[in-house]
JSON list of C-alpha atoms and ligand atoms in Angstrom, two decimals:
[
{"chain": "R", "resi": 1, "resn": "MET", "atom": "CA", "xyz": [-6.69, 15.72, -21.89]},
{"chain": "R", "resi": 2, "resn": "LYS", "atom": "CA", "xyz": [-6.00, 15.00, -18.27]},
{"chain": "R", "resi": 3, "resn": "ILE", "atom": "CA", "xyz": [-6.02, 11.54, -16.75]},
{"chain": "R", "resi": 4, "resn": "GLY", "atom": "CA", "xyz": [-9.31, 10.84, -15.00]},
{"chain": "R", "resi": 5, "resn": "LYS", "atom": "CA", "xyz": [-11.76, 8.02, -14.41]},
{"chain": "R", "resi": 6, "resn": "HIS", "atom": "CA", "xyz": [-12.00, 5.83, -17.51]},
{"chain": "R", "resi": 7, "resn": "SER", "atom": "CA", "xyz": [-9.02, 7.31, -19.30]},
{"chain": "R", "resi": 8, "resn": "VAL", "atom": "CA", "xyz": [-6.92, 4.80, -21.18]},
{"chain": "R", "resi": 9, "resn": "VAL", "atom": "CA", "xyz": [-3.38, 5.70, -20.20]},
{"chain": "R", "resi": 10, "resn": "THR", "atom": "CA", "xyz": [-0.08, 4.65, -21.75]},
{"chain": "R", "resi": 11, "resn": "ILE", "atom": "CA", "xyz": [3.01, 5.05, -19.55]},
{"chain": "R", "resi": 12, "resn": "ASP", "atom": "CA", "xyz": [6.62, 4.09, -19.50]},
{"chain": "R", "resi": 13, "resn": "TYR", "atom": "CA", "xyz": [8.00, 3.42, -16.05]},
{"chain": "R", "resi": 14, "resn": "THR", "atom": "CA", "xyz": [11.08, 2.36, -14.16]},
{"chain": "R", "resi": 15, "resn": "LEU", "atom": "CA", "xyz": [10.72, 0.91, -10.68]},
{"chain": "R", "resi": 16, "resn": "LYS", "atom": "CA", "xyz": [13.53, 0.92, -8.11]},
{"chain": "R", "resi": 17, "resn": "ASP", "atom": "CA", "xyz": [13.75, 0.03, -4.45]},
{"chain": "R", "resi": 18, "resn": "ASP", "atom": "CA", "xyz": [15.01, 2.22, -1.57]},
{"chain": "R", "resi": 19, "resn": "ASP", "atom": "CA", "xyz": [18.62, 1.42, -2.49]},
{"chain": "R", "resi": 20, "resn": "GLY", "atom": "CA", "xyz": [18.15, 2.45, -6.11]},
{"chain": "R", "resi": 21, "resn": "GLU", "atom": "CA", "xyz": [18.26, -1.16, -7.33]},
{"chain": "R", "resi": 22, "resn": "LEU", "atom": "CA", "xyz": [16.26, -1.74, -10.49]},
{"chain": "R", "resi": 23, "resn": "ILE", "atom": "CA", "xyz": [13.21, -3.94, -9.94]},
{"chain": "R", "resi": 24, "resn": "ASP", "atom": "CA", "xyz": [11.29, -3.52, -13.15]},
{"chain": "R", "resi": 25, "resn": "THR", "atom": "CA", "xyz": [11.12, -1.27, -16.20]},
{"chain": "R", "resi": 26, "resn": "SER", "atom": "CA", "xyz": [9.08, -0.95, -19.38]},
{"chain": "R", "resi": 27, "resn": "SER", "atom": "CA", "xyz": [12.18, 0.41, -21.12]},
{"chain": "R", "resi": 28, "resn": "GLY", "atom": "CA", "xyz": [13.18, -1.85, -23.97]},
{"chain": "R", "resi": 29, "resn": "GLY", "atom": "CA", "xyz": [9.74, -3.48, -23.95]},
{"chain": "R", "resi": 30, "resn": "ASP", "atom": "CA", "xyz": [6.15, -2.44, -24.41]},
{"chain": "R", "resi": 31, "resn": "PRO", "atom": "CA", "xyz": [4.82, 0.52, -22.44]},
{"chain": "R", "resi": 32, "resn": "LEU", "atom": "CA", "xyz": [2.08, -0.16, -19.89]},
{"chain": "R", "resi": 33, "resn": "VAL", "atom": "CA", "xyz": [-1.46, 0.54, -21.11]},
{"chain": "R", "resi": 34, "resn": "TYR", "atom": "CA", "xyz": [-4.25, 0.51, -18.52]},
{"chain": "R", "resi": 35, "resn": "LEU", "atom": "CA", "xyz": [-7.76, 1.72, -17.78]},
{"chain": "R", "resi": 36, "resn": "HIS", "atom": "CA", "xyz": [-7.54, 4.43, -15.11]},
{"chain": "R", "resi": 37, "resn": "GLY", "atom": "CA", "xyz": [-9.77, 4.78, -12.06]},
{"chain": "R", "resi": 38, "resn": "ILE", "atom": "CA", "xyz": [-10.87, 1.20, -11.48]},
{"chain": "R", "resi": 39, "resn": "GLY", "atom": "CA", "xyz": [-7.98, -0.01, -9.35]},
{"chain": "R", "resi": 40, "resn": "ALA", "atom": "CA", "xyz": [-5.97, -1.62, -12.15]},
{"chain": "R", "resi": 41, "resn": "LEU", "atom": "CA", "xyz": [-2.75, -0.22, -10.65]},
{"chain": "R", "resi": 42, "resn": "ILE", "atom": "CA", "xyz": [-1.66, 0.04, -7.01]},
{"chain": "R", "resi": 43, "resn": "PRO", "atom": "CA", "xyz": [-3.39, 2.97, -5.20]},
{"chain": "R", "resi": 44, "resn": "GLY", "atom": "CA", "xyz": [-0.20, 5.06, -4.93]},
{"chain": "R", "resi": 45, "resn": "MET", "atom": "CA", "xyz": [0.30, 4.93, -8.70]},
{"chain": "R", "resi": 46, "resn": "GLU", "atom": "CA", "xyz": [-3.29, 5.72, -9.61]},
{"chain": "R", "resi": 47, "resn": "SER", "atom": "CA", "xyz": [-3.53, 8.71, -7.27]},
{"chain": "R", "resi": 48, "resn": "ALA", "atom": "CA", "xyz": [-0.23, 10.14, -8.55]},
{"chain": "R", "resi": 49, "resn": "LEU", "atom": "CA", "xyz": [-1.29, 9.73, -12.18]},
{"chain": "R", "resi": 50, "resn": "ASP", "atom": "CA", "xyz": [-4.68, 11.33, -11.62]},
{"chain": "R", "resi": 51, "resn": "GLY", "atom": "CA", "xyz": [-4.82, 14.71, -13.42]},
{"chain": "R", "resi": 52, "resn": "LYS", "atom": "CA", "xyz": [-1.54, 14.21, -15.29]},
{"chain": "R", "resi": 53, "resn": "LYS", "atom": "CA", "xyz": [-1.35, 14.59, -19.09]},
{"chain": "R", "resi": 54, "resn": "LYS", "atom": "CA", "xyz": [0.56, 13.33, -22.11]},
{"chain": "R", "resi": 55, "resn": "GLY", "atom": "CA", "xyz": [4.24, 14.27, -21.92]},
{"chain": "R", "resi": 56, "resn": "ASP", "atom": "CA", "xyz": [4.34, 14.63, -18.12]},
{"chain": "R", "resi": 57, "resn": "ILE", "atom": "CA", "xyz": [7.46, 13.17, -16.53]},
{"chain": "R", "resi": 58, "resn": "PHE", "atom": "CA", "xyz": [7.56, 12.66, -12.77]},
{"chain": "R", "resi": 59, "resn": "GLN", "atom": "CA", "xyz": [8.64, 10.51, -9.86]},
{"chain": "R", "resi": 60, "resn": "ILE", "atom": "CA", "xyz": [6.39, 8.69, -7.41]},
{"chain": "R", "resi": 61, "resn": "VAL", "atom": "CA", "xyz": [7.42, 7.32, -4.03]},
{"chain": "R", "resi": 62, "resn": "VAL", "atom": "CA", "xyz": [4.89, 4.72, -2.93]},
{"chain": "R", "resi": 63, "resn": "PRO", "atom": "CA", "xyz": [4.91, 3.47, 0.69]},
{"chain": "R", "resi": 64, "resn": "PRO", "atom": "CA", "xyz": [3.84, -0.16, 1.32]},
{"chain": "R", "resi": 65, "resn": "ASP", "atom": "CA", "xyz": [0.31, 0.76, 2.39]},
{"chain": "R", "resi": 66, "resn": "GLN", "atom": "CA", "xyz": [-0.21, 2.47, -0.99]},
{"chain": "R", "resi": 67, "resn": "GLY", "atom": "CA", "xyz": [1.60, -0.33, -2.80]},
{"chain": "R", "resi": 68, "resn": "TYR", "atom": "CA", "xyz": [1.57, -4.07, -2.17]},
{"chain": "R", "resi": 69, "resn": "GLY", "atom": "CA", "xyz": [0.94, -3.96, 1.58]},
{"chain": "R", "resi": 70, "resn": "GLU", "atom": "CA", "xyz": [3.11, -4.65, 4.59]},
{"chain": "R", "resi": 71, "resn": "TYR", "atom": "CA", "xyz": [5.12, -7.85, 4.79]},
{"chain": "R", "resi": 72, "resn": "ASP", "atom": "CA", "xyz": [3.15, -10.34, 6.90]},
{"chain": "R", "resi": 73, "resn": "GLU", "atom": "CA", "xyz": [5.05, -13.10, 8.77]},
{"chain": "R", "resi": 74, "resn": "ASP", "atom": "CA", "xyz": [1.77, -15.01, 9.05]},
{"chain": "R", "resi": 75, "resn": "ASP", "atom": "CA", "xyz": [1.87, -15.45, 5.29]},
{"chain": "R", "resi": 76, "resn": "VAL", "atom": "CA", "xyz": [4.98, -17.61, 5.57]},
{"chain": "R", "resi": 77, "resn": "MET", "atom": "CA", "xyz": [4.12, -21.26, 6.15]},
{"chain": "R", "resi": 78, "resn": "GLU", "atom": "CA", "xyz": [5.50, -24.78, 6.18]},
{"chain": "R", "resi": 79, "resn": "ILE", "atom": "CA", "xyz": [4.07, -27.32, 3.80]},
{"chain": "R", "resi": 80, "resn": "ASP", "atom": "CA", "xyz": [4.83, -31.03, 4.07]},
{"chain": "R", "resi": 81, "resn": "LEU", "atom": "CA", "xyz": [6.69, -32.25, 1.00]},
{"chain": "R", "resi": 82, "resn": "ASP", "atom": "CA", "xyz": [4.25, -35.17, 0.95]},
{"chain": "R", "resi": 83, "resn": "ALA", "atom": "CA", "xyz": [1.54, -32.68, 0.01]},
{"chain": "R", "resi": 84, "resn": "PHE", "atom": "CA", "xyz": [3.24, -32.03, -3.34]},
{"chain": "R", "resi": 85, "resn": "GLU", "atom": "CA", "xyz": [2.51, -34.09, -6.39]},
{"chain": "R", "resi": 86, "resn": "ASP", "atom": "CA", "xyz": [6.21, -34.64, -6.99]},
{"chain": "R", "resi": 87, "resn": "PRO", "atom": "CA", "xyz": [8.26, -33.78, -3.86]},
{"chain": "R", "resi": 88, "resn": "SER", "atom": "CA", "xyz": [11.56, -34.28, -5.74]},
{"chain": "R", "resi": 89, "resn": "GLN", "atom": "CA", "xyz": [10.72, -31.29, -7.96]},
{"chain": "R", "resi": 90, "resn": "VAL", "atom": "CA", "xyz": [10.25, -28.86, -5.08]},
{"chain": "R", "resi": 91, "resn": "GLN", "atom": "CA", "xyz": [13.04, -26.30, -4.83]},
{"chain": "R", "resi": 92, "resn": "VAL", "atom": "CA", "xyz": [13.74, -22.75, -3.70]},
{"chain": "R", "resi": 93, "resn": "GLY", "atom": "CA", "xyz": [12.26, -20.23, -6.12]},
{"chain": "R", "resi": 94, "resn": "MET", "atom": "CA", "xyz": [9.48, -22.55, -7.27]},
{"chain": "R", "resi": 95, "resn": "GLU", "atom": "CA", "xyz": [6.21, -20.71, -7.81]},
{"chain": "R", "resi": 96, "resn": "LEU", "atom": "CA", "xyz": [3.00, -22.29, -6.63]},
{"chain": "R", "resi": 97, "resn": "VAL", "atom": "CA", "xyz": [-0.69, -21.68, -6.70]},
{"chain": "R", "resi": 98, "resn": "LEU", "atom": "CA", "xyz": [-2.09, -22.82, -3.37]},
{"chain": "R", "resi": 99, "resn": "GLU", "atom": "CA", "xyz": [-5.71, -23.40, -2.61]},
{"chain": "R", "resi": 100, "resn": "THR", "atom": "CA", "xyz": [-7.31, -22.78, 0.76]},
{"chain": "R", "resi": 101, "resn": "GLU", "atom": "CA", "xyz": [-10.89, -23.38, 1.81]},
{"chain": "R", "resi": 102, "resn": "ASP", "atom": "CA", "xyz": [-11.58, -19.90, 3.12]},
{"chain": "R", "resi": 103, "resn": "GLU", "atom": "CA", "xyz": [-9.52, -17.72, 0.79]},
{"chain": "R", "resi": 104, "resn": "GLY", "atom": "CA", "xyz": [-9.49, -19.52, -2.54]},
{"chain": "R", "resi": 105, "resn": "GLU", "atom": "CA", "xyz": [-6.37, -19.57, -4.71]},
{"chain": "R", "resi": 106, "resn": "PHE", "atom": "CA", "xyz": [-3.28, -17.49, -4.16]},
{"chain": "R", "resi": 107, "resn": "ALA", "atom": "CA", "xyz": [0.25, -17.35, -5.52]},
{"chain": "R", "resi": 108, "resn": "ALA", "atom": "CA", "xyz": [3.20, -18.27, -3.36]},
{"chain": "R", "resi": 109, "resn": "VAL", "atom": "CA", "xyz": [6.88, -19.04, -3.75]},
{"chain": "R", "resi": 110, "resn": "VAL", "atom": "CA", "xyz": [9.17, -21.59, -2.05]},
{"chain": "R", "resi": 111, "resn": "THR", "atom": "CA", "xyz": [11.78, -19.58, -0.11]},
{"chain": "R", "resi": 112, "resn": "LYS", "atom": "CA", "xyz": [13.52, -22.36, 1.83]},
{"chain": "R", "resi": 113, "resn": "MET", "atom": "CA", "xyz": [13.72, -26.12, 2.11]},
{"chain": "R", "resi": 114, "resn": "GLY", "atom": "CA", "xyz": [13.48, -27.74, 5.54]},
{"chain": "R", "resi": 115, "resn": "ASP", "atom": "CA", "xyz": [13.44, -31.29, 6.85]},
{"chain": "R", "resi": 116, "resn": "GLY", "atom": "CA", "xyz": [10.59, -32.86, 4.93]},
{"chain": "R", "resi": 117, "resn": "VAL", "atom": "CA", "xyz": [8.96, -29.49, 4.46]},
{"chain": "R", "resi": 118, "resn": "ALA", "atom": "CA", "xyz": [9.05, -26.52, 2.09]},
{"chain": "R", "resi": 119, "resn": "ILE", "atom": "CA", "xyz": [8.88, -23.02, 3.53]},
{"chain": "R", "resi": 120, "resn": "VAL", "atom": "CA", "xyz": [6.41, -21.13, 1.39]},
{"chain": "R", "resi": 121, "resn": "ASP", "atom": "CA", "xyz": [5.87, -17.36, 1.31]},
{"chain": "R", "resi": 122, "resn": "ARG", "atom": "CA", "xyz": [2.61, -15.98, -0.01]},
{"chain": "R", "resi": 123, "resn": "ASN", "atom": "CA", "xyz": [3.47, -12.32, 0.49]},
{"chain": "R", "resi": 124, "resn": "HIS", "atom": "CA", "xyz": [3.60, -10.31, -2.74]},
{"chain": "R", "resi": 125, "resn": "PRO", "atom": "CA", "xyz": [7.29, -10.08, -3.81]},
{"chain": "R", "resi": 126, "resn": "LEU", "atom": "CA", "xyz": [7.06, -6.29, -3.37]},
{"chain": "R", "resi": 127, "resn": "ALA", "atom": "CA", "xyz": [5.25, -6.39, 0.00]},
{"chain": "R", "resi": 128, "resn": "GLY", "atom": "CA", "xyz": [6.80, -4.19, 2.67]},
{"chain": "R", "resi": 129, "resn": "MET", "atom": "CA", "xyz": [8.80, -2.19, 0.15]},
{"chain": "R", "resi": 130, "resn": "THR", "atom": "CA", "xyz": [8.78, 1.51, -0.58]},
{"chain": "R", "resi": 131, "resn": "LEU", "atom": "CA", "xyz": [8.59, 1.76, -4.36]},
{"chain": "R", "resi": 132, "resn": "HIS", "atom": "CA", "xyz": [10.29, 4.47, -6.40]},
{"chain": "R", "resi": 133, "resn": "PHE", "atom": "CA", "xyz": [8.81, 4.97, -9.85]},
{"chain": "R", "resi": 134, "resn": "ASP", "atom": "CA", "xyz": [10.01, 7.16, -12.71]},
{"chain": "R", "resi": 135, "resn": "VAL", "atom": "CA", "xyz": [7.04, 7.69, -14.99]},
{"chain": "R", "resi": 136, "resn": "VAL", "atom": "CA", "xyz": [6.55, 9.18, -18.46]},
{"chain": "R", "resi": 137, "resn": "VAL", "atom": "CA", "xyz": [2.97, 9.62, -19.68]},
{"chain": "R", "resi": 138, "resn": "ARG", "atom": "CA", "xyz": [3.01, 8.61, -23.36]},
{"chain": "R", "resi": 139, "resn": "ASP", "atom": "CA", "xyz": [-0.69, 8.90, -24.18]},
{"chain": "R", "resi": 140, "resn": "VAL", "atom": "CA", "xyz": [-4.10, 9.61, -22.68]},
{"chain": "R", "resi": 141, "resn": "ARG", "atom": "CA", "xyz": [-7.42, 8.96, -24.37]},
{"chain": "R", "resi": 142, "resn": "GLU", "atom": "CA", "xyz": [-11.05, 8.31, -23.48]},
{"chain": "R", "resi": 143, "resn": "ALA", "atom": "CA", "xyz": [-11.95, 4.66, -23.02]},
{"chain": "R", "resi": 144, "resn": "THR", "atom": "CA", "xyz": [-14.52, 3.21, -25.41]},
{"chain": "R", "resi": 145, "resn": "PRO", "atom": "CA", "xyz": [-17.82, 1.97, -23.94]},
{"chain": "R", "resi": 146, "resn": "GLU", "atom": "CA", "xyz": [-16.60, -1.56, -24.65]},
{"chain": "R", "resi": 147, "resn": "GLU", "atom": "CA", "xyz": [-13.38, -1.03, -22.68]},
{"chain": "R", "resi": 148, "resn": "ILE", "atom": "CA", "xyz": [-15.34, 0.35, -19.72]},
{"chain": "R", "resi": 149, "resn": "GLU", "atom": "CA", "xyz": [-17.69, -2.62, -19.86]},
{"chain": "R", "resi": 150, "resn": "HIS", "atom": "CA", "xyz": [-14.78, -5.08, -19.98]},
{"chain": "R", "resi": 151, "resn": "GLY", "atom": "CA", "xyz": [-12.83, -3.24, -17.29]},
{"chain": "R", "resi": 152, "resn": "HIS", "atom": "CA", "xyz": [-9.58, -3.11, -19.27]},
{"chain": "R", "resi": 153, "resn": "ALA", "atom": "CA", "xyz": [-7.88, -1.28, -22.14]},
{"chain": "R", "resi": 154, "resn": "HIS", "atom": "CA", "xyz": [-7.92, -2.80, -25.61]},
{"chain": "D", "resi": 1, "resn": "ZN", "atom": "ZN1", "xyz": [-12.00, -6.65, -23.44]}
]
């Protein structure tokens, strides 16, 4: 069967950036299993997988607007170290969940330490990047009513 809305799809993938550097791969681990057609994957992946079938092997080039969005300088901010529970623990690479009044919770990472402040970036790590995927479709099946109700593959 072909991949369509409410297919449960199993894929193996390798993701590289524009320079061919490896970012992520399912090789050596579990393949990715997802419920198709409900926005579980980035738009560029879902549209490329639509209509494919088991055994298909192909490449996808996903521009930022079909991936994780453009990099936004406004999403880089300074936070006073005093605002942290334990300022001595704050370091570059630290992952945070920040809470704002208007937007709720979001993930961010400390990218730089300043004078009494941490520079925090809430852009997705893959924002602004063109993504190069190698994909192998391992399996396609109909979702069960329960999976459709839950909005994920079991
Ligand atoms: Zn469930």
